[in-house]
Amino acid sequence: MAGEKKSPIRRRDRAAVVVLGDIGRSPRMQYHALSLARQAFLEVDIVAYGGSEPHTSVLEHPSIHIHKMPQWPTSAQSLQKILRPLMLMLKPIVQFLVLLWYLCVKIPAPDVFIVQNPPSVPTLVGVKWASWLRHSAFIVDWHNFGYTLLALSLGRSSYFVSLYHWIEKRYGKMAHGSLCVTRAMQHELAENWGIKATVLYDQPPEFFRPASLEEKHKLFCRISKSLSQPPGFQDCISSGMTESDNNDLNETPFTTQLGTDIFLKQNGPALIVSSTSWTPDEDFSILLEAALMYDRRVAALLNEDDSTRDEVVWKEIYDGKQFSYPRLLFIITGKGPEKEKYEQTIRKLSLKRVAFRTMWLSAEDYPLLLGSADLGVCLHTSSSGLDLPMKVVDMFGCGLPVCAVSYSCIKELVEVEKNGLLFSSSLELADELMMLFKGFPEKCDALKKLRMGVMERVSSARWATEWEEYAKPLISKVISENFS
């Protein structure tokens, strides 16, 4: 009919989730993909780098399709140091061309692109161009600010940081919609960037939950080799363990199985988990110093002097003697550039009642580890001071109370003395460890109180509920406006 307004393109019932990073290490974007498929009933294309395997629920969902882009070659690292300024320009250009190829050629045209920020360059530029070429909507999910992360290595006064900031702000404002992770970030975007963003707090999906005793025992059996130490190296966990113990499916440092019954060991260690990306914005030395203080303080309270040999203490523990303060086993998960440096530091520590293990777990075993632990420790400080650590959200989902580094907006997540504690120094963290684990496992009332507070939160907050209330309306609105 004459005069009738006709839409130039039809809805495709597709969405594209874009991450210029390892999709296996981008849980929030995995959850976006699952919600787009499950709750919005869209076909979802994930465009990202490979590296770590995403969760099984993402891999096996019939409506989710993962497209892995080739990465910038790591063999060029030595050349990058020599020609750093040139590489800072060349790398994003190559990434931009590859990203544009995937978004405009390799995947079907979507109704909407949802892109993780940071990294901002060349991601925001590439997605904006692709949205224009493919007549798609464009949403930015602000996890942090890319220019503040770059400033950690180059300094705030760097020309590259200023250019990065300008690009991030300019192209961020071009988005049809924005999501962000905190109210503090929402305020910053509105006041200083001219961007209206909807707060979508990180929440755990359904597979982050407390583990049953049977699940704990099976997990500890699976990771038994990682819990042991190389031959010739002994600590309070591996002392007394033999090769046959490592292969014994009835016995772990935490549990024992008799027939079909599984029991927690009364003199077993307390399990503390810290997930880290081993980057400069997490000062891991705070945790090491606090562990050393705990070790020395417990020895002093038990009237042990420096002449008491480690083997004497370990034999007493192995023989079943219980103490008012437990051994602590810190399991540190994650990958990153500073991991080897800190592993070397750990090996030089002389500890009687504290042990460390570093490991990388599958997407299925990581929630089980959190659900099996007694306490989580978070060292994240945020380059911008405006984002919240996803690892704490995961810990809360598994019923795990947290000790976290204090910074500007962390109280949006951690409610002090209700679901966790905050610290600003290794001394404060050591004080908290002493207070929480006195009388472990039965008489540690402060730790039990925190766990009860976390469990109240678990029952009321899940990702699917928050996504349905805050993200889905924004995505629907942006798509409708783009196709009207």
Coordinates of C-alpha atoms in Angstrom, one line a residue, residues 37 69 185 351 388 426 470:
A37 CA 19.4 -19.1 24.2
M69 CA 39.3 -16.5 16.2
M185 CA 30.1 2.4 37.5
L351 CA 55.7 -23.2 57.1
L388 CA 33.3 -6.1 41.4
S426 CA 48.2 -8.8 55.5
Y470 CA 17.3 -6.2 33.9

